[in-house]
Each structure stands twice: as structure tokens, then as C-alpha cells.
Amino acid sequence: MAKHLLPTTCFETAFIEYLRLRFEFEPLMHYAMAALHVCDQTSREYPDFVKGFLAWFAPSFLFDHKGGFPAQGHAANPASARWSRYEDCHDLLEGWLNDDLDAALVRQETTLIIVEEVEIKMTEDREDESAEGRKRAMRKKPKGVIYGEIADDLGISPDTVKRRYERATKMPEDFLSHIQPVALLRTDGQYTIETREVGRPGEIRFRPGKKLR
């Protein structure tokens, strides 16, 4: 567990930083577009990651893609799946635009609780008799049991726990940063970003010549 060193009392500053981290971890255009919209609404200068995306997008759209839009999906990574991975950021964006962030921030906090609880429970031994005599690795609680326990505690379905955990922790095929942002939090009026290190410092997994999604 690691908290990204903001903290700040300004949501817009925290949100743009969260979008930057999300974009660097998985370069979906959605994060850059959301940051662009926040900057336009608040008369801010575009951050470097937005400028870089626009500099790539304009000539690609005009010359390489022949008008293709990078949000368009394909069989292995459909557009609906990309929007699903961006959904929590859109939740925050809409809350900010409507001047009602509370519900979106509660959902961010719940996501972090799920991630932390799964991390803890994955180290716990199974308590059922079927675990007796097995190798130690097989005596740990299976994820299905873990999801069920967390669901009982939170009053939601195991499928919801599973979906939110996997969405928050799934490794993308390509990434520009080994820092995975998990949740944007508000505590005592200050915003922080919860992150995880999922690779080696400085590691980049992005094949040269491959188009940004």
C-alpha cells in the first residue's frame, strides 16, 4: 500500500493528477479527454500528458488512421471494455460537474476497501476441512470465498466485489508506468491518491510502433 504524495485540498488538482497516473498506467484516450475537459472548464493550462496525447492524435487522425478515432474498439479490446475501465473516472467527472462528489468519492473508497481486504484475505488459511493435508499454497482461501466474505461485510453481491476488484487491479497489456493508481480519496478535506507498485521502477511495457488506444 502506498499513498501518492499530494495531498491537496483542491479536487481539480487531485483529479487531473489521478487522470495522469491512470493514463501513464494504461494510455487510454479517455483519461486525457477528461483532463482536457476539466482544464477547459477551469481555464487551466493543459498538463503535459494531455499536450502529448493531442500532439500524437492530430496527425494520427489526419494521416495514419484516415479519420479513425482511438476510442474505437476491436475484438480483443472492445470500446465497451475501455469505457468500463474508465467508468470510475467518469463517475468523478460527472460528480464534479454536478457539484455533488460525495457519492463518487464513497464508491472510490469502497473500491479501495475491496482491494485492501482481498490483499489481506489472500494471506489467510482456509478454515474448511477440505484444506487439510494440502500443500500450503492450496490451503490459502480461494478468491471465491474471499469475495463472498467481503460481500457479506459490505452488503453487496460477490459478483460486484469480484468485478470491482478485477477492474481496479487488472494489469493492462501496455503500460508507461509501474505505478498503478487504485483510488482517489478525500480524508479530512484533503485529497490523496492510493497507488500500488506492480512492476520494476522505470519499467515500460509498450511496444515501439504500436498505436495508442
Short mmCIF file of C-alpha atoms in Angstrom, two decimals:
data_model
loop_
_atom_site.label_atom_id
_atom_site.label_comp_id
_atom_site.label_asym_id
_atom_site.label_seq_id
_atom_site.Cartn_x
_atom_site.Cartn_y
_atom_site.Cartn_z
CA MET A 1 0.00 0.00 0.00
CA ALA A 2 1.27 3.45 -0.87
CA LYS A 3 -0.35 6.85 -0.94
CA HIS A 4 0.67 9.14 -3.75
CA LEU A 5 2.17 12.28 -2.30
CA LEU A 6 -0.27 15.03 -2.98
CA PRO A 7 -2.14 15.83 -0.64
CA THR A 8 -4.23 18.81 -1.73
CA THR A 9 -7.47 20.49 -0.78
CA CYS A 10 -8.24 21.15 -4.47
CA PHE A 11 -10.23 18.38 -6.15
CA GLU A 12 -9.39 19.56 -9.66
CA THR A 13 -5.65 19.33 -8.96
CA ALA A 14 -6.04 15.85 -7.48
CA PHE A 15 -8.32 14.64 -10.27
CA ILE A 16 -6.01 15.78 -13.06
CA GLU A 17 -3.10 14.06 -11.30
CA TYR A 18 -5.22 10.90 -10.93
CA LEU A 19 -6.04 11.01 -14.64
CA ARG A 20 -2.35 11.46 -15.46
CA LEU A 21 -1.42 8.40 -13.41
CA ARG A 22 -4.21 6.39 -15.00
CA PHE A 23 -3.11 7.45 -18.49
CA GLU A 24 0.51 6.54 -17.82
CA PHE A 25 -0.51 3.17 -16.41
CA GLU A 26 -2.83 2.47 -19.34
CA PRO A 27 -2.75 5.00 -22.20
CA LEU A 28 -6.47 5.20 -22.92
CA MET A 29 -7.50 8.45 -24.59
CA HIS A 30 -10.44 8.74 -22.17
CA TYR A 31 -8.21 9.98 -19.34
CA ALA A 32 -6.62 12.66 -21.49
CA MET A 33 -10.03 13.82 -22.74
CA ALA A 34 -11.41 14.04 -19.20
CA ALA A 35 -8.40 16.12 -18.08
CA LEU A 36 -8.80 18.34 -21.13
CA HIS A 37 -12.43 18.97 -20.20
CA VAL A 38 -11.56 19.87 -16.60
CA CYS A 39 -8.87 22.26 -17.81
CA ASP A 40 -11.27 23.90 -20.27
CA GLN A 41 -13.88 24.34 -17.53
CA THR A 42 -11.39 25.91 -15.11
CA SER A 43 -9.20 27.88 -17.57
CA ARG A 44 -6.14 25.78 -16.70
CA GLU A 45 -3.20 25.06 -18.94
CA TYR A 46 -3.25 21.53 -20.34
CA PRO A 47 -0.86 19.22 -18.48
CA ASP A 48 1.99 17.62 -20.40
CA PHE A 49 0.27 14.25 -20.83
CA VAL A 50 -2.72 15.94 -22.49
CA LYS A 51 -0.46 18.00 -24.75
CA GLY A 52 1.44 14.85 -25.69
CA PHE A 53 -1.77 12.99 -26.48
CA LEU A 54 -3.09 15.83 -28.64
CA ALA A 55 0.24 16.12 -30.46
CA TRP A 56 0.03 12.41 -31.28
CA PHE A 57 -3.68 12.37 -32.00
CA ALA A 58 -3.92 15.18 -34.55
CA PRO A 59 -1.51 13.80 -37.20
CA SER A 60 -2.61 10.22 -36.49
CA PHE A 61 -6.25 11.14 -37.04
CA LEU A 62 -5.49 13.13 -40.17
CA PHE A 63 -2.90 10.91 -41.84
CA ASP A 64 -2.37 7.50 -40.23
CA HIS A 65 -5.90 6.47 -39.22
CA LYS A 66 -7.75 8.23 -42.04
CA GLY A 67 -10.20 9.69 -39.58
CA GLY A 68 -10.24 6.72 -37.20
CA PHE A 69 -10.94 7.56 -33.58
CA PRO A 70 -8.77 5.86 -30.93
CA ALA A 71 -11.82 5.07 -28.75
CA GLN A 72 -12.99 2.60 -31.38
CA GLY A 73 -12.55 -0.97 -30.22
CA HIS A 74 -11.59 -4.27 -31.76
CA ALA A 75 -12.37 -7.87 -30.93
CA ALA A 76 -9.62 -8.23 -28.32
CA ASN A 77 -10.32 -4.90 -26.63
CA PRO A 78 -13.81 -3.58 -27.45
CA ALA A 79 -14.80 0.03 -26.92
CA SER A 80 -17.29 -1.00 -24.24
CA ALA A 81 -14.48 -2.59 -22.20
CA ARG A 82 -12.37 0.56 -22.46
CA TRP A 83 -15.25 2.72 -21.27
CA SER A 84 -15.81 0.27 -18.43
CA ARG A 85 -12.22 0.68 -17.24
CA TYR A 86 -12.63 4.47 -17.39
CA GLU A 87 -16.07 4.41 -15.75
CA ASP A 88 -14.96 5.34 -12.21
CA CYS A 89 -13.16 8.43 -13.55
CA HIS A 90 -16.29 9.43 -15.46
CA ASP A 91 -18.21 8.96 -12.22
CA LEU A 92 -15.90 11.50 -10.57
CA LEU A 93 -16.11 13.85 -13.56
CA GLU A 94 -19.91 13.88 -13.51
CA GLY A 95 -19.96 14.35 -9.74
CA TRP A 96 -17.65 17.35 -10.08
CA LEU A 97 -19.69 18.85 -12.92
CA ASN A 98 -22.87 18.43 -10.86
CA ASP A 99 -21.20 19.86 -7.74
CA ASP A 100 -22.00 16.63 -5.89
CA LEU A 101 -18.88 14.50 -5.42
CA ASP A 102 -19.90 12.63 -2.27
CA ALA A 103 -21.37 9.51 -3.89
CA ALA A 104 -18.50 9.13 -6.38
CA LEU A 105 -15.91 9.51 -3.61
CA VAL A 106 -17.71 6.91 -1.48
CA ARG A 107 -17.51 4.48 -4.41
CA GLN A 108 -13.78 5.22 -4.72
CA GLU A 109 -13.32 4.47 -1.02
CA THR A 110 -15.32 1.24 -1.34
CA THR A 111 -13.08 0.14 -4.20
CA LEU A 112 -10.02 0.68 -2.03
CA ILE A 113 -11.61 -1.25 0.84
CA ILE A 114 -12.27 -4.17 -1.51
CA VAL A 115 -8.69 -4.15 -2.82
CA GLU A 116 -7.21 -3.97 0.68
CA GLU A 117 -9.49 -6.70 2.03
CA VAL A 118 -8.65 -9.04 -0.84
CA GLU A 119 -4.93 -8.42 -0.27
CA ILE A 120 -5.30 -9.27 3.43
CA LYS A 121 -7.55 -12.29 3.00
CA MET A 122 -5.36 -13.83 0.30
CA THR A 123 -2.76 -14.44 3.03
CA GLU A 124 -5.24 -16.22 5.32
CA ASP A 125 -5.52 -20.01 5.58
CA ARG A 126 -8.68 -21.81 4.62
CA GLU A 127 -10.82 -22.92 7.52
CA ASP A 128 -12.78 -25.71 5.83
CA GLU A 129 -11.82 -29.36 6.26
CA SER A 130 -11.01 -29.80 2.56
CA ALA A 131 -7.84 -27.80 3.11
CA GLU A 132 -6.37 -30.43 5.45
CA GLY A 133 -3.34 -32.22 4.07
CA ARG A 134 -2.99 -29.97 1.04
CA LYS A 135 0.09 -28.06 0.05
CA ARG A 136 0.33 -24.74 1.82
CA ALA A 137 -0.34 -22.77 -1.36
CA MET A 138 -3.62 -24.64 -1.77
CA ARG A 139 -4.59 -24.04 1.85
CA LYS A 140 -4.99 -20.33 1.30
CA LYS A 141 -8.50 -19.02 0.86
CA PRO A 142 -9.69 -19.20 -2.75
CA LYS A 143 -10.85 -15.95 -4.28
CA GLY A 144 -14.44 -17.13 -4.48
CA VAL A 145 -14.53 -17.49 -0.69
CA ILE A 146 -12.78 -14.14 -0.25
CA TYR A 147 -15.26 -12.34 -2.49
CA GLY A 148 -18.13 -13.89 -0.55
CA GLU A 149 -16.75 -12.78 2.83
CA ILE A 150 -16.19 -9.22 1.65
CA ALA A 151 -19.64 -9.14 0.04
CA ASP A 152 -21.21 -10.10 3.37
CA ASP A 153 -19.33 -7.33 5.15
CA LEU A 154 -20.22 -4.65 2.60
CA GLY A 155 -23.75 -5.76 1.83
CA ILE A 156 -23.15 -6.21 -1.90
CA SER A 157 -23.01 -9.26 -4.15
CA PRO A 158 -19.86 -11.39 -4.56
CA ASP A 159 -20.01 -10.73 -8.30
CA THR A 160 -19.85 -6.99 -7.63
CA VAL A 161 -16.85 -7.46 -5.34
CA LYS A 162 -15.10 -9.59 -7.97
CA ARG A 163 -15.85 -7.15 -10.77
CA ARG A 164 -14.68 -4.10 -8.83
CA TYR A 165 -11.52 -5.81 -7.59
CA GLU A 166 -10.52 -7.06 -11.03
CA ARG A 167 -11.27 -3.71 -12.64
CA ALA A 168 -9.13 -1.88 -10.08
CA THR A 169 -6.16 -4.25 -10.23
CA LYS A 170 -6.05 -5.68 -13.76
CA MET A 171 -2.71 -5.19 -15.46
CA PRO A 172 -3.02 -3.62 -18.92
CA GLU A 173 -1.27 -5.15 -21.90
CA ASP A 174 0.82 -2.00 -22.23
CA PHE A 175 1.82 0.50 -19.59
CA LEU A 176 4.08 3.51 -19.39
CA SER A 177 4.47 3.46 -15.60
CA HIS A 178 4.82 0.73 -12.98
CA ILE A 179 2.67 2.75 -10.57
CA GLN A 180 -0.95 1.59 -10.54
CA PRO A 181 -3.47 4.16 -9.25
CA VAL A 182 -6.22 2.45 -7.25
CA ALA A 183 -8.46 5.18 -5.82
CA LEU A 184 -8.84 8.92 -5.33
CA LEU A 185 -9.71 9.60 -1.69
CA ARG A 186 -10.91 12.52 0.40
CA THR A 187 -9.88 12.47 4.06
CA ASP A 188 -10.39 15.42 6.39
CA GLY A 189 -10.92 17.72 3.43
CA GLN A 190 -7.73 16.68 1.64
CA TYR A 191 -7.40 14.55 -1.47
CA THR A 192 -4.85 11.76 -1.85
CA ILE A 193 -4.32 9.02 -4.42
CA GLU A 194 -3.83 5.43 -3.33
CA THR A 195 -1.39 3.51 -5.53
CA ARG A 196 0.38 0.17 -5.86
CA GLU A 197 3.77 -0.70 -7.37
CA VAL A 198 3.18 -3.54 -9.82
CA GLY A 199 6.42 -3.59 -11.78
CA ARG A 200 10.03 -2.58 -11.59
CA PRO A 201 10.86 1.15 -11.25
CA GLY A 202 11.33 2.60 -14.71
CA GLU A 203 9.75 -0.40 -16.42
CA ILE A 204 7.75 0.36 -19.55
CA ARG A 205 5.73 -2.23 -21.43
CA PHE A 206 4.79 -0.53 -24.64
CA ARG A 207 5.90 -1.92 -27.97
CA PRO A 208 7.52 0.64 -30.29
CA GLY A 209 5.36 1.47 -33.26
CA LYS A 210 2.15 0.29 -31.61
CA LYS A 211 -0.63 2.85 -31.80
CA LEU A 212 -2.01 4.32 -28.60
CA ARG A 213 -5.52 3.11 -27.86
#
